Tab-separated table of C-alpha atoms in Angstrom:
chain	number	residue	atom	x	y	z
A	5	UNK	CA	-71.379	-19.221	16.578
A	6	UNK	CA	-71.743	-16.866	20.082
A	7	UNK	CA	-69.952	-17.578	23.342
A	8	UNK	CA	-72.482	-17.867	25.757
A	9	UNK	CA	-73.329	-14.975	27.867
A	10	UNK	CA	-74.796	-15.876	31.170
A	11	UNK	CA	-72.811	-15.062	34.566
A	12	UNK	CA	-71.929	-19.065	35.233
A	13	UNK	CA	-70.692	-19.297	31.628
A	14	UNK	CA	-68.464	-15.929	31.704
A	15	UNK	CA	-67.318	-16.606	35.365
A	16	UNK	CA	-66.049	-20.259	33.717
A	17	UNK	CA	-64.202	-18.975	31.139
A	18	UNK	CA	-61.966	-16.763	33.003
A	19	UNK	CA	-61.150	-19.500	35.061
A	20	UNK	CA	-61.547	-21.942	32.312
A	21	UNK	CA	-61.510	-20.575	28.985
A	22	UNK	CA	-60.281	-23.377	26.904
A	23	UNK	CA	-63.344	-25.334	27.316
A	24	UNK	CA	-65.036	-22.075	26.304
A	25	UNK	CA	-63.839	-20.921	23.530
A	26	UNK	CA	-63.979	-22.140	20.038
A	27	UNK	CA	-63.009	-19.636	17.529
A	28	UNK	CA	-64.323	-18.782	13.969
A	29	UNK	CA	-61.877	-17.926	11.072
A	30	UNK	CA	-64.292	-16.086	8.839
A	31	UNK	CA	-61.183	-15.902	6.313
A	32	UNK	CA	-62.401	-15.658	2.272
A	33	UNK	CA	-66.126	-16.386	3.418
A	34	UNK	CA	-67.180	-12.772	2.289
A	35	UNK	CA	-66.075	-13.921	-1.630
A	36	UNK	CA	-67.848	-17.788	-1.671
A	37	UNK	CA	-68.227	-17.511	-5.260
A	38	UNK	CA	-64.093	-17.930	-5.671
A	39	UNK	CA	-63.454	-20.496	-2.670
A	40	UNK	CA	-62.439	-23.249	-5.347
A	41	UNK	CA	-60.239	-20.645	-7.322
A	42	UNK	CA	-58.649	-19.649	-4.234
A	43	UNK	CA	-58.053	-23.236	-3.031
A	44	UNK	CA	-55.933	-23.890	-6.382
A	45	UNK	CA	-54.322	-20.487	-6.080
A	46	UNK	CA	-52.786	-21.252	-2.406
A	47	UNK	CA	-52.473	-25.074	-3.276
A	48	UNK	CA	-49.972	-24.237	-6.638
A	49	UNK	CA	-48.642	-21.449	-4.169
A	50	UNK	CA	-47.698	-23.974	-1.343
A	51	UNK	CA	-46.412	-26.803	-3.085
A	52	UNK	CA	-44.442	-24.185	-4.921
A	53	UNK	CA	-42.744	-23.094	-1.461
A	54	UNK	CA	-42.214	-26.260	-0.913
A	55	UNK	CA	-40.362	-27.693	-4.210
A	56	UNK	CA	-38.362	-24.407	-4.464
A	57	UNK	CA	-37.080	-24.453	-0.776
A	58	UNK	CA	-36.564	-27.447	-0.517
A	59	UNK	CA	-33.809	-27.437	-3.750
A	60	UNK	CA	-32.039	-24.851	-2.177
A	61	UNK	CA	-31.151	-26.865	1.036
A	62	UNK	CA	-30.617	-29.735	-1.148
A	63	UNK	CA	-28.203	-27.977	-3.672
A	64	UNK	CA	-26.636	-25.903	-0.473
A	65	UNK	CA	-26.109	-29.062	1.245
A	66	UNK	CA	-24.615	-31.244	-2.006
A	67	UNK	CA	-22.632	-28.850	-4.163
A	68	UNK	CA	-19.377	-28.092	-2.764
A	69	UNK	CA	-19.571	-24.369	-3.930
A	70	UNK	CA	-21.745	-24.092	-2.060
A	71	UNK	CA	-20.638	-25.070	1.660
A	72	UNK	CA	-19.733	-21.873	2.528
A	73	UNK	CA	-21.657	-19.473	5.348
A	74	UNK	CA	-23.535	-17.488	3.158
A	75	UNK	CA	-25.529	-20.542	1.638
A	76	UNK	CA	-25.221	-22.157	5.240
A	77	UNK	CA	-27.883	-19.264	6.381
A	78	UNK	CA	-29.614	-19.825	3.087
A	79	UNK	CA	-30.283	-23.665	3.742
A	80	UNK	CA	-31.782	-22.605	7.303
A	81	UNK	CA	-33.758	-19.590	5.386
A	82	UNK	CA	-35.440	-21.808	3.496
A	83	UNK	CA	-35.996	-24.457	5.902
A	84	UNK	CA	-37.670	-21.425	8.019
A	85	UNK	CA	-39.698	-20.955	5.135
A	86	UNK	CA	-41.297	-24.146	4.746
A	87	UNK	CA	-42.108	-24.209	8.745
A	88	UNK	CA	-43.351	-21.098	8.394
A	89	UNK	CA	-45.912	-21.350	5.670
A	90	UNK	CA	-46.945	-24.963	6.966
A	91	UNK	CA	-48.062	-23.400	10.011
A	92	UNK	CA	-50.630	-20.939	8.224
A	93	UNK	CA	-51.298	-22.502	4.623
A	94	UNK	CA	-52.458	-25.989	5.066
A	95	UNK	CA	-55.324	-24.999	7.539
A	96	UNK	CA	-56.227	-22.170	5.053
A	97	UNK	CA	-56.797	-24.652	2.445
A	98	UNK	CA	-58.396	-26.735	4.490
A	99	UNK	CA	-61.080	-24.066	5.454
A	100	UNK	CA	-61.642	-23.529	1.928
A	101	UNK	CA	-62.580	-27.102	1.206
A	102	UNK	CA	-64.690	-27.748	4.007
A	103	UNK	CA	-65.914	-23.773	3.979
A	104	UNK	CA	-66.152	-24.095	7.744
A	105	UNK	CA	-63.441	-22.078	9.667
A	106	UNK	CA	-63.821	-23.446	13.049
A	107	UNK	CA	-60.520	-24.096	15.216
A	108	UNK	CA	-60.430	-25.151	18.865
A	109	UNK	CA	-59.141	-22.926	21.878
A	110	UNK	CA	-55.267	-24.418	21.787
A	111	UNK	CA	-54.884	-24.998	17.677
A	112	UNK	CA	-55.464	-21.130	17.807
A	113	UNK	CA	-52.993	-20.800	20.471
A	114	UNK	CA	-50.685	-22.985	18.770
A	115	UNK	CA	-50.893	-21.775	15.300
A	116	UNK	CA	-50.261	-18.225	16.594
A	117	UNK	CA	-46.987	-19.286	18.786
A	118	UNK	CA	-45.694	-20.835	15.754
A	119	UNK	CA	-46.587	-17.657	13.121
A	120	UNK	CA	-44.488	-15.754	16.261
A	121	UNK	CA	-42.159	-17.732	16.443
A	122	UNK	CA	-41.165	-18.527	13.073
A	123	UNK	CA	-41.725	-14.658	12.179
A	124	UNK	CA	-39.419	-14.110	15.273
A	125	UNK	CA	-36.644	-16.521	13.531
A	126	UNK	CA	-36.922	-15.024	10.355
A	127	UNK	CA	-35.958	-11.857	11.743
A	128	UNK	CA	-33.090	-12.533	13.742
A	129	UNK	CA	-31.732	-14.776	10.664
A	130	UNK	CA	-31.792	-12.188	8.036
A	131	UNK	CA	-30.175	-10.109	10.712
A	132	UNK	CA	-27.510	-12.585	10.941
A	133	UNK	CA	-27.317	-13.164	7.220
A	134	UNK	CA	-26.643	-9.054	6.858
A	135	UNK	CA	-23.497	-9.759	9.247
A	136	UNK	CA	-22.278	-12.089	7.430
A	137	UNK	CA	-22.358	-9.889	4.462
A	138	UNK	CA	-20.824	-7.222	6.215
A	139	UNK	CA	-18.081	-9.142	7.517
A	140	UNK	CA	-17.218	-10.874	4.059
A	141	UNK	CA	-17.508	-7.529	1.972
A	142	UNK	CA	-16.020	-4.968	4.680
A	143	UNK	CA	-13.418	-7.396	6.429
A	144	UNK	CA	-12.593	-10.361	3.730
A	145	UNK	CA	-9.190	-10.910	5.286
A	146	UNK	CA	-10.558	-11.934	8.607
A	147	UNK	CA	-13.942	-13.731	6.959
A	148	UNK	CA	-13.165	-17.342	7.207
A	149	UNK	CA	-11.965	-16.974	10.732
A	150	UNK	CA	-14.754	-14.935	12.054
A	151	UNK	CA	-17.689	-16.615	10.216
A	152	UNK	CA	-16.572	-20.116	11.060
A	153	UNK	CA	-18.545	-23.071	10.782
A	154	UNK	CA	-18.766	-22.917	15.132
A	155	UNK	CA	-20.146	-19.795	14.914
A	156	UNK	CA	-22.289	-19.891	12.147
A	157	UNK	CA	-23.979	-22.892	14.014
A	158	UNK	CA	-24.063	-20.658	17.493
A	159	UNK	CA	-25.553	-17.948	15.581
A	160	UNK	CA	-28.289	-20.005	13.331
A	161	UNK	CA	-29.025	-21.632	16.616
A	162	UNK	CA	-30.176	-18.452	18.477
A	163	UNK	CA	-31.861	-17.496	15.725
A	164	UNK	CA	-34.011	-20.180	16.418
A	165	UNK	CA	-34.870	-20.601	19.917
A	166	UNK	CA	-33.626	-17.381	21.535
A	167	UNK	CA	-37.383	-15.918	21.086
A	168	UNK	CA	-39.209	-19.222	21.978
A	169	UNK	CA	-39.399	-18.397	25.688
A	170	UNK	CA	-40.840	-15.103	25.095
A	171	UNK	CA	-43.144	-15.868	22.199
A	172	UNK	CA	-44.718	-19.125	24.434
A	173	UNK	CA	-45.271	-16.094	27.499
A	174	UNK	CA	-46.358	-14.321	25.063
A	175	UNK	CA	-49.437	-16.212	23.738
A	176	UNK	CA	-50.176	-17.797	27.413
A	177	UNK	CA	-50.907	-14.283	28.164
A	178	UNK	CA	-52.894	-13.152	25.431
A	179	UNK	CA	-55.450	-16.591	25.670
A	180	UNK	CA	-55.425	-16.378	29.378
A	181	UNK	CA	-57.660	-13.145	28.457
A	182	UNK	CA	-61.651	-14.062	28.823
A	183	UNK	CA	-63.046	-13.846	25.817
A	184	UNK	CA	-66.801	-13.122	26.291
A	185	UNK	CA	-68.134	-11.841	23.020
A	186	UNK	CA	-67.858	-12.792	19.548
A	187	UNK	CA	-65.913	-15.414	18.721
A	188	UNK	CA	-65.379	-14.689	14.606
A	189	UNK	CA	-61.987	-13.774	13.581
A	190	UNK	CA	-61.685	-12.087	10.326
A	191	UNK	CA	-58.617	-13.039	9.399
A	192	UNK	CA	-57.480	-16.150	7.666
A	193	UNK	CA	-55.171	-17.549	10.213
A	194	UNK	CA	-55.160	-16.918	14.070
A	195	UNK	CA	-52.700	-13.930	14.269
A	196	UNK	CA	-52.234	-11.466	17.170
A	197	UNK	CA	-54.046	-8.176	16.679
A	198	UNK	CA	-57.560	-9.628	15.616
A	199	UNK	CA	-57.424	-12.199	18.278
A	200	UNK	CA	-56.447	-9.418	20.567
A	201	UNK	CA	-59.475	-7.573	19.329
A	202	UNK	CA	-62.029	-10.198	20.758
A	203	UNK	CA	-60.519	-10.039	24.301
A	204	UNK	CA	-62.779	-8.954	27.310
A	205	UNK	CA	-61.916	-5.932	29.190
A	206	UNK	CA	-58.685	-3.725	29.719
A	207	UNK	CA	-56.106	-5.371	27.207
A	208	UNK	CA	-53.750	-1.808	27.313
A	209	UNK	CA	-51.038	-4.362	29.656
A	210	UNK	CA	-51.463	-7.084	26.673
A	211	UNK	CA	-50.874	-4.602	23.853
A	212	UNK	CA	-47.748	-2.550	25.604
A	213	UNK	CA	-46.105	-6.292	25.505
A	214	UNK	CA	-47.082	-6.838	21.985
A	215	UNK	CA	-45.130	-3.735	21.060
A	216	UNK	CA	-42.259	-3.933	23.417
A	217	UNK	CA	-41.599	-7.867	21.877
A	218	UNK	CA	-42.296	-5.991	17.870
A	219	UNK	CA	-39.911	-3.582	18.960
A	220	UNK	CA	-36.850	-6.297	20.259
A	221	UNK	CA	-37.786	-8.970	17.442
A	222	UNK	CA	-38.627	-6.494	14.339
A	223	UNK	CA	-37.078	-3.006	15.026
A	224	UNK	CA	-33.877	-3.919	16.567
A	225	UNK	CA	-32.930	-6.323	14.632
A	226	UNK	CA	-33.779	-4.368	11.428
A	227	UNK	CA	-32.135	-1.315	13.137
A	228	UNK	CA	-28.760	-3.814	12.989
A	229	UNK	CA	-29.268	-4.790	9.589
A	230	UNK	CA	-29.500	-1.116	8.114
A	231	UNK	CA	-25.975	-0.237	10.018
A	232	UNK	CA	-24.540	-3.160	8.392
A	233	UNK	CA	-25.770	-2.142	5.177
A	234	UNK	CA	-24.748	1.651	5.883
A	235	UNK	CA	-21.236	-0.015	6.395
A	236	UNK	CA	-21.434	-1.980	3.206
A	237	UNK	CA	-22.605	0.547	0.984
A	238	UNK	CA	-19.510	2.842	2.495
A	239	UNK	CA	-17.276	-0.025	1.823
A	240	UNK	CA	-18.784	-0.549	-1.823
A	241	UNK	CA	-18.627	3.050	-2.516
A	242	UNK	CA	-14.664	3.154	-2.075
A	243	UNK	CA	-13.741	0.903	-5.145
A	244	UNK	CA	-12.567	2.220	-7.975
A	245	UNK	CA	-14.042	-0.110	-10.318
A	246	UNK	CA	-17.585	0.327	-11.274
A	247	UNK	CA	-17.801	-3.536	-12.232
A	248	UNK	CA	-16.208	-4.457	-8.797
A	249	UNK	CA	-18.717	-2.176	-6.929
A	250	UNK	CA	-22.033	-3.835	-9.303
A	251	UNK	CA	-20.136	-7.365	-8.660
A	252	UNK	CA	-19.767	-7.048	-4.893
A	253	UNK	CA	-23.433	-5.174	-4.451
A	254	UNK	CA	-24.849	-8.125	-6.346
A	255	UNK	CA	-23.858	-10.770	-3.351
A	256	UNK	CA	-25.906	-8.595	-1.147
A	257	UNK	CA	-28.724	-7.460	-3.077
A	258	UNK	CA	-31.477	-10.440	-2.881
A	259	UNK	CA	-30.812	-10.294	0.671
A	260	UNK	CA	-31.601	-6.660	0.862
A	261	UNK	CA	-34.735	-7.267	-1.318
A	262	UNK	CA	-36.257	-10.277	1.356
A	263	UNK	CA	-35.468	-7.652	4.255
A	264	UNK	CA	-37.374	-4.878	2.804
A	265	UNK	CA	-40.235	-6.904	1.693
A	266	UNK	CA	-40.279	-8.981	5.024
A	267	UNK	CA	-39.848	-6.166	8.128
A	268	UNK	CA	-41.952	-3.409	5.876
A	269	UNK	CA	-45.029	-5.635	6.544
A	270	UNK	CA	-44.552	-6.666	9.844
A	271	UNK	CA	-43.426	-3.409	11.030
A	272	UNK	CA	-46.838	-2.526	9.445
A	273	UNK	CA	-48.745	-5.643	11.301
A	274	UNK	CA	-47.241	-5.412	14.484
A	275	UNK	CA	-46.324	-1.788	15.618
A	276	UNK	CA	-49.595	0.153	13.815
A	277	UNK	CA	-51.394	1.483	16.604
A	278	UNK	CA	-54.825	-0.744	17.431
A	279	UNK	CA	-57.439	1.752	16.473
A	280	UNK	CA	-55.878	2.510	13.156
A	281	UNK	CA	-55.710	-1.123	12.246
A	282	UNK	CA	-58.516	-2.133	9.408
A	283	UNK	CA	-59.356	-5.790	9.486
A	284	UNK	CA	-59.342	-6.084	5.886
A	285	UNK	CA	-56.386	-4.345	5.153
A	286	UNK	CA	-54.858	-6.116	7.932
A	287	UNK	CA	-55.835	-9.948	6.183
A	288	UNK	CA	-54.205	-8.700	3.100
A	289	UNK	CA	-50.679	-7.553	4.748
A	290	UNK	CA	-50.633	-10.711	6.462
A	291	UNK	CA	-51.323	-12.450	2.910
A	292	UNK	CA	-48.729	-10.799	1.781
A	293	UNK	CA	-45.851	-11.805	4.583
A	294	UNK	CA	-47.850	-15.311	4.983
A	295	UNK	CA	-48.100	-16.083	1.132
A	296	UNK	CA	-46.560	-13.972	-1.152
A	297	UNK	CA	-42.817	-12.676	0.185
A	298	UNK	CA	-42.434	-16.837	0.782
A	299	UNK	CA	-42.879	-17.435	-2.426
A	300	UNK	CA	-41.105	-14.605	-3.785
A	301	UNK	CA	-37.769	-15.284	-1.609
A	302	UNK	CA	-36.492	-18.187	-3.432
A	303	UNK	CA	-36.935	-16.751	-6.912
A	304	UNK	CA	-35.206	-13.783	-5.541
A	305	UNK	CA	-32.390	-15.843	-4.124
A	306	UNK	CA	-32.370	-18.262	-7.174
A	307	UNK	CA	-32.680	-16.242	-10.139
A	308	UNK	CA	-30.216	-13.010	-8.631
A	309	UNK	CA	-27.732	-16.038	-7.676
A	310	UNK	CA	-25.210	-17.447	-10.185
A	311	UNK	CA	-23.939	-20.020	-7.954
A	312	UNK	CA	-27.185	-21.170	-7.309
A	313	UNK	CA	-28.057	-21.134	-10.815
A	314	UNK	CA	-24.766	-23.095	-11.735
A	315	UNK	CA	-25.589	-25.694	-8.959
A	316	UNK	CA	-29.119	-26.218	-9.991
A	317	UNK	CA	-27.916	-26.538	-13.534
A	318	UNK	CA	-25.353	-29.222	-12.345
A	319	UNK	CA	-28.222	-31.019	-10.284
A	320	UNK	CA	-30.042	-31.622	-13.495
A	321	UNK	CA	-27.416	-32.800	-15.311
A	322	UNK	CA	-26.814	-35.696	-12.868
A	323	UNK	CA	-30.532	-36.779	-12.485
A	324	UNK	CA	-31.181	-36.397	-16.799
A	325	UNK	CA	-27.694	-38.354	-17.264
């Protein structure tokens, strides 16, 4: 499908675009032959998301062990996790069904201020997690009165909405652009740079914001996380006991694991320069942070975590007595 491109039609979409514009998500179309295999791939893969998130917040909620700010964070992790792949997955399925990949001018708009958004959170959480592991390993005397429940609430709650206003600005900017050629995305989802890619004219303003938000949401915060973990690796350095410093480095680890996974592919999404960025290599990052590391993060946090595993063992016993 074209955008038309007479002088009336152009001169209404930059001063109308939305009833312009309908967009094309070409996503697996180039492999047809393993749409159905695909579909059950991401269908096992979501509900998996799903069923394993969702039993952490239930077990971090329930268990007692568990209700302290470490597993607090985790719950909202989680949580994050299921908004966040129910934003991209679903409609990905459902273009593989139907094999058409059409989406409207504001579901675009929508489903990208959500991926943003969401992406934005997840940052600024596991930035907030790091603290808390910082605080507990390198000042445990002064833990449960700087990491209490009022501030673990204040700080889970910016997490959440402190990037909303700019993300919103953000994507009113970028589909206030005319778009005036093709309207085919190749990607699987509608995410920033290849919608970026099908805007009209001079979009050097557009892409100078895109970095400047990447740099506050992704390299700042991951700046903060690596001094924590400088300061926790000092602190785990200094005991004497080699089975105290694999015991304490252990309640830090599958944290450290999500973070590199997490900001090494959206440093790689977000802050690559434009002309270097490959379409296709580009759709399979964004797999990747989209599909994969959300599936990967609660088997990280479950099977690294004996409390969890203790609590999901205690969960079973209830429901099979």
């Amino acid at each position: 499908m074209k955008i038309h491109k007479d002088g009336e039609s152009i001169k209404k979409g930059i001063s109308n675009v939305t009833k312009l514009v309908e967009f094309v998500l070409l996503g697996f179309s180039d492999i047809p032959n393993l749409h159905w295999t695909l579909f059950g791939i991401f269908l096992v893969i979501y509900l998996t998301i799903l069923m394993c998130n969702s039993i952490i917040i239930l077990v971090t909620r329930i268990d007692s062990a568990l209700q302290t700010p470490m597993y607090f964070f985790l719950g909202n992790l989680s949580f994050l996790e299921i908004c966040y792949v129910t934003v991209t997955i679903p409609r990905m399925l459902m273009d593989l069904l139907t094999q058409k990949g059409n989406i409207s001018f504001f579901a675009c708009a929508a489903q990208m201020c959500f991926v943003l958004m969401f992406g934005g959170s997840e940052c600024l959480l596991l930035t907030v997690m790091a603290y808390d592991r910082y605080v507990a390993i390198c000042n445990p005397l002064h833990y449960p009165l700087i990491m209490n429940h009022k501030v673990c609430v204040q700080l889970v709650t910016v997490s959440w909405i402190s990037g909303v206003p700019v993300v919103i600005g953000q994507t009113c900017q970028i589909f206030s652009l005319p778009f005036c050629g093709s309207n085919t995305i190749n990607h699987f989802f509608c995410d920033l740079p290849p919608v970026l890619k099908l805007a009209c004219g001079d979009t050097f303003v557009n892409e100078i914001a895109v970095y400047v938000v990447a740099v506050i949401f992704v390299m700042v915060p991951f700046l903060l996380i690596v001094v924590s973990y400088g300061k926790i690796i000092s602190s785990i350095l200094k005991l004497s006991s080699a089975k105290g410093r694999a015991k304490v480095f252990s309640t830090c680890s599958s944290h450290l694991i999500v973070v590199i996974l997490f900001y090494g592919t959206a440093t790689i999404t977000y802050l690559q320069p434009k002309p270097n960025q490959s379409e296709g290599v580009g759709k399979l990052i964004s797999l990747f942070y989209t599909v994969l590391i959300p599936t990967l993060n609660p088997i990280i946090y479950t099977l690294r975590n004996k409390d969890i595993m203790v609590a999901l063992r205690k969960l079973l016993t209830k429901i099979l007595i």
